[in-house]
PDB file of C-alpha atoms in Angstrom:
ATOM      1  CA  MET F   1      -0.668 -21.440 -10.441  1.00  0.00           C
ATOM      2  CA  LEU F   2      -2.647 -19.236 -12.826  1.00  0.00           C
ATOM      3  CA  ARG F   3      -5.311 -18.691 -10.192  1.00  0.00           C
ATOM      4  CA  ASN F   4      -2.663 -17.531  -7.698  1.00  0.00           C
ATOM      5  CA  LEU F   5      -1.141 -15.170 -10.264  1.00  0.00           C
ATOM      6  CA  ILE F   6      -4.557 -13.648 -10.935  1.00  0.00           C
ATOM      7  CA  ALA F   7      -5.150 -13.444  -7.173  1.00  0.00           C
ATOM      8  CA  VAL F   8      -1.919 -11.459  -6.743  1.00  0.00           C
ATOM      9  CA  LEU F   9      -2.810  -9.092  -9.590  1.00  0.00           C
ATOM     10  CA  VAL F  10      -6.341  -8.503  -8.293  1.00  0.00           C
ATOM     11  CA  GLY F  11      -4.994  -8.065  -4.761  1.00  0.00           C
ATOM     12  CA  LEU F  12      -2.506  -5.464  -5.962  1.00  0.00           C
ATOM     13  CA  ILE F  13      -5.166  -3.586  -7.913  1.00  0.00           C
ATOM     14  CA  VAL F  14      -7.504  -3.532  -4.913  1.00  0.00           C
ATOM     15  CA  GLY F  15      -4.651  -2.552  -2.595  1.00  0.00           C
ATOM     16  CA  VAL F  16      -3.557   0.326  -4.808  1.00  0.00           C
ATOM     17  CA  GLN F  17      -7.138   1.566  -5.067  1.00  0.00           C
ATOM     18  CA  VAL F  18      -7.578   1.500  -1.288  1.00  0.00           C
ATOM     19  CA  ASN F  19      -4.237   3.282  -0.876  1.00  0.00           C
ATOM     20  CA  THR F  20      -5.245   5.938  -3.398  1.00  0.00           C
ATOM     21  CA  TRP F  21      -8.629   6.429  -1.774  1.00  0.00           C
ATOM     22  CA  ILE F  22      -7.164   6.915   1.688  1.00  0.00           C
ATOM     23  CA  SER F  23      -4.053   8.859   0.671  1.00  0.00           C
ATOM     24  CA  MET F  24      -5.624  11.141  -1.920  1.00  0.00           C
ATOM     25  CA  ASP F  25      -9.401  11.253  -1.742  1.00  0.00           C
ATOM     26  CA  LEU F  26      -9.747  11.071   2.029  1.00  0.00           C
ATOM     27  CA  SER F  27      -6.856  13.521   2.436  1.00  0.00           C
ATOM     28  CA  SER F  28      -8.638  16.052   0.239  1.00  0.00           C
ATOM     29  CA  ILE F  29     -11.648  15.904   2.579  1.00  0.00           C
ATOM     30  CA  PHE F  30      -9.485  16.551   5.614  1.00  0.00           C
ATOM     31  CA  TYR F  31      -7.612  19.340   3.847  1.00  0.00           C
ATOM     32  CA  GLN F  32     -10.816  21.359   3.539  1.00  0.00           C
ATOM     33  CA  LEU F  33     -10.350  22.384   7.156  1.00  0.00           C
ATOM     34  CA  PRO F  34      -9.665  25.852   8.531  1.00  0.00           C
ATOM     35  CA  ALA F  35      -6.648  27.542   6.965  1.00  0.00           C
ATOM     36  CA  GLU F  36      -4.482  26.969  10.045  1.00  0.00           C
ATOM     37  CA  LEU F  37      -4.820  23.197   9.710  1.00  0.00           C
ATOM     38  CA  ALA F  38      -4.812  22.836   5.927  1.00  0.00           C
ATOM     39  CA  GLN F  39      -1.650  22.046   3.986  1.00  0.00           C
ATOM     40  CA  GLU F  40      -2.228  23.594   0.595  1.00  0.00           C
ATOM     41  CA  MET F  41      -0.177  22.528  -2.368  1.00  0.00           C
ATOM     42  CA  PRO F  42       1.837  25.190  -4.153  1.00  0.00           C
ATOM     43  CA  GLU F  43       0.320  26.389  -7.427  1.00  0.00           C
ATOM     44  CA  GLY F  44       1.199  24.252 -10.440  1.00  0.00           C
ATOM     45  CA  LEU F  45       2.650  21.376  -8.442  1.00  0.00           C
ATOM     46  CA  TYR F  46      -0.107  19.041  -9.546  1.00  0.00           C
ATOM     47  CA  SER F  47      -2.684  19.401 -12.265  1.00  0.00           C
ATOM     48  CA  ASP F  48      -4.826  16.908 -14.129  1.00  0.00           C
ATOM     49  CA  GLU F  49      -3.624  18.246 -17.469  1.00  0.00           C
ATOM     50  CA  GLN F  50       0.048  17.558 -16.798  1.00  0.00           C
ATOM     51  CA  LYS F  51       0.506  14.066 -15.380  1.00  0.00           C
ATOM     52  CA  VAL F  52       4.103  13.612 -16.518  1.00  0.00           C
ATOM     53  CA  PHE F  53       6.727  14.094 -13.827  1.00  0.00           C
ATOM     54  CA  THR F  54       9.735  16.014 -15.062  1.00  0.00           C
ATOM     55  CA  ASP F  55      12.880  16.440 -12.982  1.00  0.00           C
ATOM     56  CA  ALA F  56      11.795  19.958 -12.039  1.00  0.00           C
ATOM     57  CA  ARG F  57       8.372  18.778 -10.869  1.00  0.00           C
ATOM     58  CA  MET F  58       9.935  15.926  -8.895  1.00  0.00           C
ATOM     59  CA  GLU F  59      12.280  18.385  -7.173  1.00  0.00           C
ATOM     60  CA  ALA F  60       9.287  20.615  -6.408  1.00  0.00           C
ATOM     61  CA  TRP F  61       7.458  17.631  -4.873  1.00  0.00           C
ATOM     62  CA  VAL F  62      10.479  16.741  -2.738  1.00  0.00           C
ATOM     63  CA  ALA F  63      10.762  20.352  -1.553  1.00  0.00           C
ATOM     64  CA  TYR F  64       7.037  20.453  -0.771  1.00  0.00           C
ATOM     65  CA  ILE F  65       7.156  17.203   1.202  1.00  0.00           C
ATOM     66  CA  GLN F  66      10.026  18.533   3.310  1.00  0.00           C
ATOM     67  CA  THR F  67       7.810  21.446   4.443  1.00  0.00           C
ATOM     68  CA  LEU F  68       4.897  19.278   5.619  1.00  0.00           C
ATOM     69  CA  PRO F  69       4.273  18.737   9.324  1.00  0.00           C
ATOM     70  CA  ALA F  70       4.310  15.203  10.719  1.00  0.00           C
ATOM     71  CA  THR F  71       0.501  15.111  10.888  1.00  0.00           C
ATOM     72  CA  ALA F  72       0.305  15.386   7.103  1.00  0.00           C
ATOM     73  CA  PHE F  73       1.820  11.905   6.830  1.00  0.00           C
ATOM     74  CA  ILE F  74      -0.813  10.108   8.922  1.00  0.00           C
ATOM     75  CA  LEU F  75      -3.273   9.372   6.103  1.00  0.00           C
ATOM     76  CA  PRO F  76      -0.586   8.340   3.589  1.00  0.00           C
ATOM     77  CA  ILE F  77       0.857   5.928   6.162  1.00  0.00           C
ATOM     78  CA  LEU F  78      -2.604   4.478   6.798  1.00  0.00           C
ATOM     79  CA  GLY F  79      -3.115   4.197   3.030  1.00  0.00           C
ATOM     80  CA  HIS F  80       0.162   2.350   2.557  1.00  0.00           C
ATOM     81  CA  LEU F  81      -0.620  -0.081   5.371  1.00  0.00           C
ATOM     82  CA  ALA F  82      -4.163  -0.561   4.066  1.00  0.00           C
ATOM     83  CA  MET F  83      -2.701  -1.436   0.668  1.00  0.00           C
ATOM     84  CA  ALA F  84      -0.779  -4.361   2.136  1.00  0.00           C
ATOM     85  CA  PHE F  85      -3.687  -5.437   4.357  1.00  0.00           C
ATOM     86  CA  CYS F  86      -6.565  -5.177   1.861  1.00  0.00           C
ATOM     87  CA  GLY F  87      -4.504  -6.327  -1.116  1.00  0.00           C
ATOM     88  CA  GLY F  88      -3.177  -9.310   0.809  1.00  0.00           C
ATOM     89  CA  TRP F  89      -6.648 -10.143   2.104  1.00  0.00           C
ATOM     90  CA  VAL F  90      -8.193 -10.120  -1.370  1.00  0.00           C
ATOM     91  CA  ALA F  91      -5.303 -12.100  -2.855  1.00  0.00           C
ATOM     92  CA  ALA F  92      -5.423 -14.690  -0.063  1.00  0.00           C
ATOM     93  CA  GLY F  93      -9.174 -15.072  -0.456  1.00  0.00           C
ATOM     94  CA  LEU F  94      -8.913 -15.611  -4.204  1.00  0.00           C
ATOM     95  CA  SER F  95      -5.915 -17.953  -4.079  1.00  0.00           C
ATOM     96  CA  SER F  96      -6.087 -21.674  -4.631  1.00  0.00           C
ATOM     97  CA  ALA F  97      -5.339 -24.108  -1.855  1.00  0.00           C
ATOM     98  CA  SER F  98      -2.182 -26.165  -2.001  1.00  0.00           C
ATOM     99  CA  THR F  99      -2.942 -29.464  -3.709  1.00  0.00           C
ATOM    100  CA  LYS F 100      -0.085 -31.301  -2.003  1.00  0.00           C
ATOM    101  CA  PRO F 101      -0.174 -31.661   1.782  1.00  0.00           C
ATOM    102  CA  ASP F 102       3.633 -31.733   2.076  1.00  0.00           C
ATOM    103  CA  ARG F 103       3.950 -28.205   0.665  1.00  0.00           C
ATOM    104  CA  HIS F 104       5.090 -25.417   2.920  1.00  0.00           C
ATOM    105  CA  PRO F 105       2.238 -22.896   3.372  1.00  0.00           C
ATOM    106  CA  LEU F 106       4.479 -19.975   2.413  1.00  0.00           C
ATOM    107  CA  ARG F 107       5.186 -21.441  -1.015  1.00  0.00           C
ATOM    108  CA  GLU F 108       1.614 -22.050  -2.063  1.00  0.00           C
ATOM    109  CA  GLY F 109      -1.851 -21.118  -0.966  1.00  0.00           C
ATOM    110  CA  PRO F 110      -3.258 -18.059   0.775  1.00  0.00           C
ATOM    111  CA  LEU F 111      -0.265 -17.242   2.965  1.00  0.00           C
ATOM    112  CA  GLY F 112       2.204 -17.271   0.095  1.00  0.00           C
ATOM    113  CA  VAL F 113      -0.038 -15.174  -2.142  1.00  0.00           C
ATOM    114  CA  ALA F 114      -0.663 -12.629   0.628  1.00  0.00           C
ATOM    115  CA  MET F 115       3.078 -12.415   1.306  1.00  0.00           C
ATOM    116  CA  ILE F 116       3.771 -11.754  -2.380  1.00  0.00           C
ATOM    117  CA  VAL F 117       1.398  -8.778  -2.191  1.00  0.00           C
ATOM    118  CA  GLY F 118       3.151  -7.680   1.008  1.00  0.00           C
ATOM    119  CA  VAL F 119       6.595  -7.892  -0.600  1.00  0.00           C
ATOM    120  CA  LEU F 120       5.446  -5.981  -3.683  1.00  0.00           C
ATOM    121  CA  SER F 121       3.874  -3.353  -1.402  1.00  0.00           C
ATOM    122  CA  LEU F 122       7.201  -3.124   0.425  1.00  0.00           C
ATOM    123  CA  VAL F 123       9.104  -2.645  -2.839  1.00  0.00           C
ATOM    124  CA  ALA F 124       6.658   0.086  -3.885  1.00  0.00           C
ATOM    125  CA  GLY F 125       6.950   1.740  -0.467  1.00  0.00           C
ATOM    126  CA  ILE F 126      10.748   1.757  -0.566  1.00  0.00           C
ATOM    127  CA  THR F 127      10.721   3.130  -4.113  1.00  0.00           C
ATOM    128  CA  ASN F 128       8.274   5.855  -3.100  1.00  0.00           C
ATOM    129  CA  ALA F 129      10.284   6.759   0.007  1.00  0.00           C
ATOM    130  CA  VAL F 130      13.540   6.998  -1.944  1.00  0.00           C
ATOM    131  CA  MET F 131      12.061   8.991  -4.835  1.00  0.00           C
ATOM    132  CA  LEU F 132      10.238  11.489  -2.625  1.00  0.00           C
ATOM    133  CA  SER F 133      12.873  11.721   0.139  1.00  0.00           C
ATOM    134  CA  VAL F 134      10.323  11.227   2.897  1.00  0.00           C
ATOM    135  CA  PRO F 135      11.324  11.848   6.514  1.00  0.00           C
ATOM    136  CA  ILE F 136      13.419   9.056   7.977  1.00  0.00           C
ATOM    137  CA  TRP F 137      10.805   8.171  10.587  1.00  0.00           C
ATOM    138  CA  MET F 138       8.384   7.156   7.792  1.00  0.00           C
ATOM    139  CA  TRP F 139      10.607   4.161   7.073  1.00  0.00           C
ATOM    140  CA  ILE F 140       9.269   2.639  10.291  1.00  0.00           C
ATOM    141  CA  GLU F 141       6.079   1.656   8.455  1.00  0.00           C
ATOM    142  CA  MET F 142       7.903  -0.563   5.956  1.00  0.00           C
ATOM    143  CA  PRO F 143       8.164  -3.810   8.004  1.00  0.00           C
ATOM    144  CA  PHE F 144       4.466  -3.570   8.829  1.00  0.00           C
ATOM    145  CA  TYR F 145       3.610  -4.256   5.161  1.00  0.00           C
ATOM    146  CA  LEU F 146       4.980  -7.771   5.587  1.00  0.00           C
ATOM    147  CA  LEU F 147       3.447  -8.199   9.029  1.00  0.00           C
ATOM    148  CA  LEU F 148      -0.032  -7.236   7.810  1.00  0.00           C
ATOM    149  CA  ALA F 149       0.257  -9.495   4.761  1.00  0.00           C
ATOM    150  CA  TRP F 150       1.320 -12.357   7.038  1.00  0.00           C
ATOM    151  CA  VAL F 151      -1.634 -11.691   9.370  1.00  0.00           C
ATOM    152  CA  VAL F 152      -4.244 -11.749   6.589  1.00  0.00           C
ATOM    153  CA  GLY F 153      -2.637 -14.790   4.971  1.00  0.00           C
ATOM    154  CA  ASN F 154      -2.820 -16.671   8.265  1.00  0.00           C
ATOM    155  CA  MET F 155      -6.393 -15.496   8.800  1.00  0.00           C
ATOM    156  CA  GLU F 156      -7.359 -17.064   5.474  1.00  0.00           C
ATOM    157  CA  VAL F 157      -5.454 -20.285   6.234  1.00  0.00           C
ATOM    158  CA  LYS F 158      -7.295 -20.593   9.562  1.00  0.00           C
ATOM    159  CA  ARG F 159     -10.637 -19.751   7.941  1.00  0.00           C
ATOM    160  CA  ARG F 160     -10.157 -22.478   5.352  1.00  0.00           C
ATOM    161  CA  ALA F 161      -9.051 -24.969   8.008  1.00  0.00           C
ATOM    162  CA  ALA F 162     -12.192 -24.223  10.027  1.00  0.00           C
ATOM    163  CA  LEU F 163     -14.371 -24.825   6.966  1.00  0.00           C
ATOM    164  CA  ALA F 164     -12.676 -28.122   6.110  1.00  0.00           C
TER     165      ALA F 164
END
């Protein structure tokens, strides 16, 4: 039980880091393109000195997001999906195997742990989408968090079965 809890926490940490790398760091590389393709942030919207979100800054973020073209959402969507995939993969790999053969695989073991990461990724995605008022078509990505977590959980179950 403790091992599975640690696996979920490590999976979430890895997933969030992958999401941040793709959504923020990789985006900044792509945004150093010609001026016609770049989506520059308005001055003062984000600074390292002021990390606290006030209501005014949140409203400014929502207004900024509404002005972005659809292509600006590609890397964040990939980052969100990578969070569920990589986080679930790490959590499934670190999880303990079910000690009782009559247990359902979703309750214990790699599949269950990966699905917990997928559900928590889904909750974070819904919270993010509601807070930032993202375009309605971005909600399409939400079910894929669970699908990707299920895929990596099953991959780990099959890998362990092949090794046994």
